[in-house]
Each structure stands twice: as structure tokens, then as C-alpha cells.
mmCIF file of C-alpha atoms in Angstrom:
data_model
loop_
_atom_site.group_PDB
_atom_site.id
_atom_site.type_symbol
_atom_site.label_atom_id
_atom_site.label_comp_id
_atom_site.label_asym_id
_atom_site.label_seq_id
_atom_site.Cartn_x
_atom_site.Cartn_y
_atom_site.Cartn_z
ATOM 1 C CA UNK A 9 -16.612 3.427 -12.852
ATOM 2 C CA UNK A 10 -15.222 4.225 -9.473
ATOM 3 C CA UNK A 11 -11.950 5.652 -8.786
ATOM 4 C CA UNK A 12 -10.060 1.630 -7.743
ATOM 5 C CA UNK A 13 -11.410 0.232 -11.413
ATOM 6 C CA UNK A 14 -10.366 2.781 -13.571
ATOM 7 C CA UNK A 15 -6.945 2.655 -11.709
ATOM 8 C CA UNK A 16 -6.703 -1.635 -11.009
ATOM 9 C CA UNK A 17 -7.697 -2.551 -14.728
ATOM 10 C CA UNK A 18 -4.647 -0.872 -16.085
ATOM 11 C CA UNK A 19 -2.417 -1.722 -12.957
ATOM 12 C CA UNK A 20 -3.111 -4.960 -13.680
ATOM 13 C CA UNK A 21 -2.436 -5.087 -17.473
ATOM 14 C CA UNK A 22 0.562 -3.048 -17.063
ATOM 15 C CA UNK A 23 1.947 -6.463 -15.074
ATOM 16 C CA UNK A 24 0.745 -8.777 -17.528
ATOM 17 C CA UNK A 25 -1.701 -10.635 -15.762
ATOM 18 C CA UNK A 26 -3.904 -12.467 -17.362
ATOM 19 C CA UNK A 27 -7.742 -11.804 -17.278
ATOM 20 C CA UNK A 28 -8.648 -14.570 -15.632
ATOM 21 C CA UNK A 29 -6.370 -14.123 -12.544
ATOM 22 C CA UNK A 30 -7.508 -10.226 -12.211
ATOM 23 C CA UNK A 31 -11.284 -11.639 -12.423
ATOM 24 C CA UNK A 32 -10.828 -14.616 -9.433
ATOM 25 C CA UNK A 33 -8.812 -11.991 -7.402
ATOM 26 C CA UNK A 34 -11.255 -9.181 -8.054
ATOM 27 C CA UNK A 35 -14.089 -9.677 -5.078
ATOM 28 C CA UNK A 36 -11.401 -10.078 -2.685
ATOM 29 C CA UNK A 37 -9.512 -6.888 -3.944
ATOM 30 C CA UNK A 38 -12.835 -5.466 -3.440
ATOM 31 C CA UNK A 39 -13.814 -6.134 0.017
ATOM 32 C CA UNK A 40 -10.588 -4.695 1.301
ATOM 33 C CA UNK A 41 -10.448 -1.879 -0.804
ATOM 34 C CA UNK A 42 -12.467 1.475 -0.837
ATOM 35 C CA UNK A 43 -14.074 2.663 -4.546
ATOM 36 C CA UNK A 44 -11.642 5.998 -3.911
ATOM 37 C CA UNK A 45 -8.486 4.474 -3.295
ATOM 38 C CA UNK A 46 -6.316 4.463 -6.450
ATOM 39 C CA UNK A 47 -4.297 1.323 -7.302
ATOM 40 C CA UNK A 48 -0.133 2.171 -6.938
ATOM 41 C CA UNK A 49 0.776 -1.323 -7.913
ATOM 42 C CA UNK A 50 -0.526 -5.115 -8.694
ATOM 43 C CA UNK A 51 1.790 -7.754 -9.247
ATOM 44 C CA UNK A 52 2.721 -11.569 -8.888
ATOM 45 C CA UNK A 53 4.793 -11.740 -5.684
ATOM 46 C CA UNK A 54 6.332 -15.054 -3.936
ATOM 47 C CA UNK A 55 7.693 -15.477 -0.268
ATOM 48 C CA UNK A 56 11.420 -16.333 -0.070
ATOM 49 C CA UNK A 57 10.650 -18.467 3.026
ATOM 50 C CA UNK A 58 7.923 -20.403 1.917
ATOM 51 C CA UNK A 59 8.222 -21.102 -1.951
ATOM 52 C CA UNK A 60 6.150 -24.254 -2.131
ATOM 53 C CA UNK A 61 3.088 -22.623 -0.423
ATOM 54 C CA UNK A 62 1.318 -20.867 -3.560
ATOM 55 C CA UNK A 63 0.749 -18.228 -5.679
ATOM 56 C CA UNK A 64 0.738 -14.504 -4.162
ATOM 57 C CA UNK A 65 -0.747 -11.563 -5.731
ATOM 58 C CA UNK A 66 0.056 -8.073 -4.035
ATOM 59 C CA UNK A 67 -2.424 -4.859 -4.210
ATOM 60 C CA UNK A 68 -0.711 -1.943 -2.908
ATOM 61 C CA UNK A 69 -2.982 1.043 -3.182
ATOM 62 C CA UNK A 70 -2.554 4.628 -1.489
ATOM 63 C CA UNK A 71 -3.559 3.420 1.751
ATOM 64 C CA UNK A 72 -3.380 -0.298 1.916
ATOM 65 C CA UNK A 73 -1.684 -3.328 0.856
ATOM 66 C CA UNK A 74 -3.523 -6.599 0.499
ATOM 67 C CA UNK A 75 -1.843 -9.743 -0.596
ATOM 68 C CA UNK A 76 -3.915 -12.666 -2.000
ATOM 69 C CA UNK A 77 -2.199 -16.410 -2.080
ATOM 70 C CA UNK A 78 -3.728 -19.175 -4.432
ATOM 71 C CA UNK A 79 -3.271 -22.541 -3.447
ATOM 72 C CA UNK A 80 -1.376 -24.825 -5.637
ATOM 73 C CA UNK A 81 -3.163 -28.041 -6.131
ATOM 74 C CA UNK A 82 -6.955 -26.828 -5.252
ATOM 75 C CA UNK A 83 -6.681 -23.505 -6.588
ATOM 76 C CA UNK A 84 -8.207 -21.840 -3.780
ATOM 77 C CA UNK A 85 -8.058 -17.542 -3.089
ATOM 78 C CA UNK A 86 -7.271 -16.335 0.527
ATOM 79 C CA UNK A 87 -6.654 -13.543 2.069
ATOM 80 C CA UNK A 88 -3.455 -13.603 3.759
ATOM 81 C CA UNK A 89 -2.412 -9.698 4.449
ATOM 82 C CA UNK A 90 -4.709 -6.831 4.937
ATOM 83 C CA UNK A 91 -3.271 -3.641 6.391
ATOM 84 C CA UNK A 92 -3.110 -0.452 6.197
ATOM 85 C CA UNK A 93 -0.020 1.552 5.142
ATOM 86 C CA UNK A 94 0.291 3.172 8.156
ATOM 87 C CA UNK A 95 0.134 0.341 10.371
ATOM 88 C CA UNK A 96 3.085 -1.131 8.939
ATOM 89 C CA UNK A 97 6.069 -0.747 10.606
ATOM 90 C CA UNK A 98 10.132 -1.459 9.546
ATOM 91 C CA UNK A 99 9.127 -1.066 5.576
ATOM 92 C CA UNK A 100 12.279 -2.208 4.041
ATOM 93 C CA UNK A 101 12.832 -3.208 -0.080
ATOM 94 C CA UNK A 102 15.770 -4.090 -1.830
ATOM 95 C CA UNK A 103 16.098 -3.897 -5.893
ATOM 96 C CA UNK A 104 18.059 -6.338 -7.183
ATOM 97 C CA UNK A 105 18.846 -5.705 -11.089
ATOM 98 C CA UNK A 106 21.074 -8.446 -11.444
ATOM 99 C CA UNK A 107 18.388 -10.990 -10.176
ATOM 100 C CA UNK A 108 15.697 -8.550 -11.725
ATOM 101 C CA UNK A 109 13.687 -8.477 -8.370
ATOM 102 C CA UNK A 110 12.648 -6.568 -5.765
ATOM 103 C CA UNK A 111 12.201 -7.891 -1.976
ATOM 104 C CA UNK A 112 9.641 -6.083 -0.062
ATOM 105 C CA UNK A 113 9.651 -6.784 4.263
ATOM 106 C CA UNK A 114 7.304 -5.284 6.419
ATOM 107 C CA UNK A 115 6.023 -6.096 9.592
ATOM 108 C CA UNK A 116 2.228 -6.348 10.059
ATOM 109 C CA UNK A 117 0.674 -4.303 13.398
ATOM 110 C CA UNK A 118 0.597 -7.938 14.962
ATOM 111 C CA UNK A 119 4.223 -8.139 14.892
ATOM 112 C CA UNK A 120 4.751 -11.086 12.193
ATOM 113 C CA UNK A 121 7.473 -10.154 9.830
ATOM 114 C CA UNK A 122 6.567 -10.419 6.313
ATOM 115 C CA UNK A 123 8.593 -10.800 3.329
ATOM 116 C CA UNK A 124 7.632 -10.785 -0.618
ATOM 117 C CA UNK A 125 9.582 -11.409 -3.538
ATOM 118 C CA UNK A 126 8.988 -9.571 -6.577
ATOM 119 C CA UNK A 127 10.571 -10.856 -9.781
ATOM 120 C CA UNK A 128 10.323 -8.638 -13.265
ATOM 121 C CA UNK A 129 10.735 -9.022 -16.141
ATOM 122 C CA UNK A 130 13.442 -6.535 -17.330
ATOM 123 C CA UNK A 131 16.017 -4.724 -15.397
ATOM 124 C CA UNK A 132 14.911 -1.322 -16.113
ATOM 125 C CA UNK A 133 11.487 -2.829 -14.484
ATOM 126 C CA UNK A 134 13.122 -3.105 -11.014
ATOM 127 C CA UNK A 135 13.978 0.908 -10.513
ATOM 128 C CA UNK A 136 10.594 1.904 -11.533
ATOM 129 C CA UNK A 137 8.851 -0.706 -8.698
ATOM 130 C CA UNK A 138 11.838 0.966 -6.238
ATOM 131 C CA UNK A 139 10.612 4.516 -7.285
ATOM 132 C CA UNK A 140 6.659 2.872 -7.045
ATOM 133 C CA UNK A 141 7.715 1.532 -3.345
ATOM 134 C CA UNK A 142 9.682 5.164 -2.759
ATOM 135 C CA UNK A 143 6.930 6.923 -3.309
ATOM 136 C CA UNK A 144 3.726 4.517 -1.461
ATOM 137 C CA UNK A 145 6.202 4.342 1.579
ATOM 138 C CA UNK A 146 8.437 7.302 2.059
ATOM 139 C CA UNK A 147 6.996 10.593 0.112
ATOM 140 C CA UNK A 148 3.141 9.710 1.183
ATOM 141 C CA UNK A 149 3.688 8.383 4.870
ATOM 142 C CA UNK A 150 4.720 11.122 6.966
ATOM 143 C CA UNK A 151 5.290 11.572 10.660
ATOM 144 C CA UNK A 152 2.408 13.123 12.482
ATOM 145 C CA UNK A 153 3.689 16.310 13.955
ATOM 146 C CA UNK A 154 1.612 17.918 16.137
ATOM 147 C CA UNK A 155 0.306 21.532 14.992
ATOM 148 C CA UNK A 156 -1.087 24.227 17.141
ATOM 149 C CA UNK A 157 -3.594 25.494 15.306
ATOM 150 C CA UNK A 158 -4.840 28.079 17.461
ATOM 151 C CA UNK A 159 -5.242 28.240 21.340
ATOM 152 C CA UNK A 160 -8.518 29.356 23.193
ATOM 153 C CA UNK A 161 -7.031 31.868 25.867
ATOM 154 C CA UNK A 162 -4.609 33.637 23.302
ATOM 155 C CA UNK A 163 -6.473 35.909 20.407
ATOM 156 C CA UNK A 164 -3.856 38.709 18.733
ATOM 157 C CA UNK A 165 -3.286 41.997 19.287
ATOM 158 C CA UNK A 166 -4.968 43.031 15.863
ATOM 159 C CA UNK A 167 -8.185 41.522 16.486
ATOM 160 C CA UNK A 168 -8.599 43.352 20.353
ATOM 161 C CA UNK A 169 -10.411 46.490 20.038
ATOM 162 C CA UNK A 170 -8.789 49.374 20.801
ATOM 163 C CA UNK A 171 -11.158 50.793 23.370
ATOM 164 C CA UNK A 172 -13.546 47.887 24.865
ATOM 165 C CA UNK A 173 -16.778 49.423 26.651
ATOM 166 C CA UNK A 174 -19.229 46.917 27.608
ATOM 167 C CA UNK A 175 -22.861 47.360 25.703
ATOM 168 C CA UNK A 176 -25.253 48.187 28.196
ATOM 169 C CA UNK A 177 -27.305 45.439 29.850
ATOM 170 C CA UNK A 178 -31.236 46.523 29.220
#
């Protein structure tokens, strides 16, 4: 069993899904998703803008996130996000105990806005998705800083022999 199984199966319990839903989801998950990417999170999700459109199911894994949206009346899967982490930009989420939710906003690399509402099922439940969130989008994304590993023209003092004589050409 590759790395995204053993790590989606309990992902997936852990939220209560039902077997059925993690099954029709599945191939979709799968074509999006490498076999060594572990699963952070999987959970129902809704969009506050559009909340007659469907059902939503969110992936987030190490490197991607990948949201799913069933149709009401036909039932049908689609793929409506499919990114990587660090091609998202303005990754903003704000828990809501009170409500018990979370909302999640990114916006996609081709500039559409996106917005998910996550709704638990205890209070305690919303600070352990904020410290989930915390740690996919601030202690794992990092700014690229650019690092001089070494320079071509430059070699230190240690490594110059003290006295250089040429071999002798034969």
C-alpha cells in the first residue's frame, strides 16, 4: 500500500465519511495525487457563495489541494480545483468556534478567488483544522531564498597548496 492509502483511508474515517463517498471520490483523488504524497486533511467542505451548487469534498495533501463537487440531483463527481500548494497565493482561514467552522480562501494561479466552508462537528474540532491549515500553509511553505552554495572562481585558503610547482609536461 503506497504512502497516499495508508494516509487517505484514515484521513477519511477520522471525518466520518462514509465508505461509499471515499470509494466514488477515490479515482479522482487518484489522478491528481502522487502514491508519496501523504494525506494532511479530507473533509466535507461547502462554498459560502454558491450553497445550492453541490456537494464539495476537499483533499489537502503535503503538496496539493484538490476539491471534488458532486452534483445534487444527478449525482455526478468533478473536478473543480487542482493546484498545487505553492501556486496558491493570499491563503487566508478563519476558525469560527462559535459557528464551529472554519473558512478557507485562496486564490488559484489563474487568479479566481476561492472560498470553502468547513463546518465540524465540535468546537474543539475547529483549532485542530486551524493548527492542520497552520501547519500545510505556513510551517511547510517557505520563501525561496537564494543560497550560494559555492562559487567557481573562489576556492579557500586551506585547500591552496602551499607551494604550487607545475608537474612537468612529458
Amino acid at each position: 500500500m503506497d504512502v497516499f492509502s495508508r494516509t487517505f483511508l484514515p484521513a477519511a474515517a477520522e471525518a466520518g465519511l462514509a465508505v461509499q463517498t471515499v470509494s466514488r471520490h477515490m479515482p479522482v483523488f487518484r489522478r491528481c495525487v502522487g502514491s508519496g504524497d501523504a494525506t494532511i486533511l479530507v473533509t466535507r467542505c461547502s462554498r459560502p457563495d454558491r450553497p445550492v451548487t453541490g456537494d464539495y469534498l476537499l483533499l489537502l495533501t503535503h503538496r496539493r489541494l484538490v476539491v471534488t463537487q458532486q452534483t445534487r440531483l444527478l449525482h455526478r463527481l468533478r473536478l473543480h480545483l487542482n493546484t498545487e500548494l505553492r501556486e496558491l497565493s493570499n491563503v487566508t482561514w478563519s476558525p469560527d468556534p462559535r459557528l464551529q467552522c472554519v473558512e478557507l480562501a485562496a486564490t488559484a494561479i489563474d487568479g479566481i478567488r476561492e472560498r470553502f466552508l468547513i463546518r465540524t462537528s465540535h468546537p474543539k474540532r475547529v483549532w485542530q483544522l486551524d493548527a492542520l491549515l497552520n501547519h500545510a500553509f505556513r510551517t511547510r511553505l517557505r520563501v525561496p531564498r537564494e543560497r550560494v552554495v559555492a562559487t567557481i572562481s573562489d576556492t579557500p585558503a586551506t585547500a591552496r597548496p602551499s607551494a604550487f610547482r607545475p608537474a612537468p609536461v612529458s
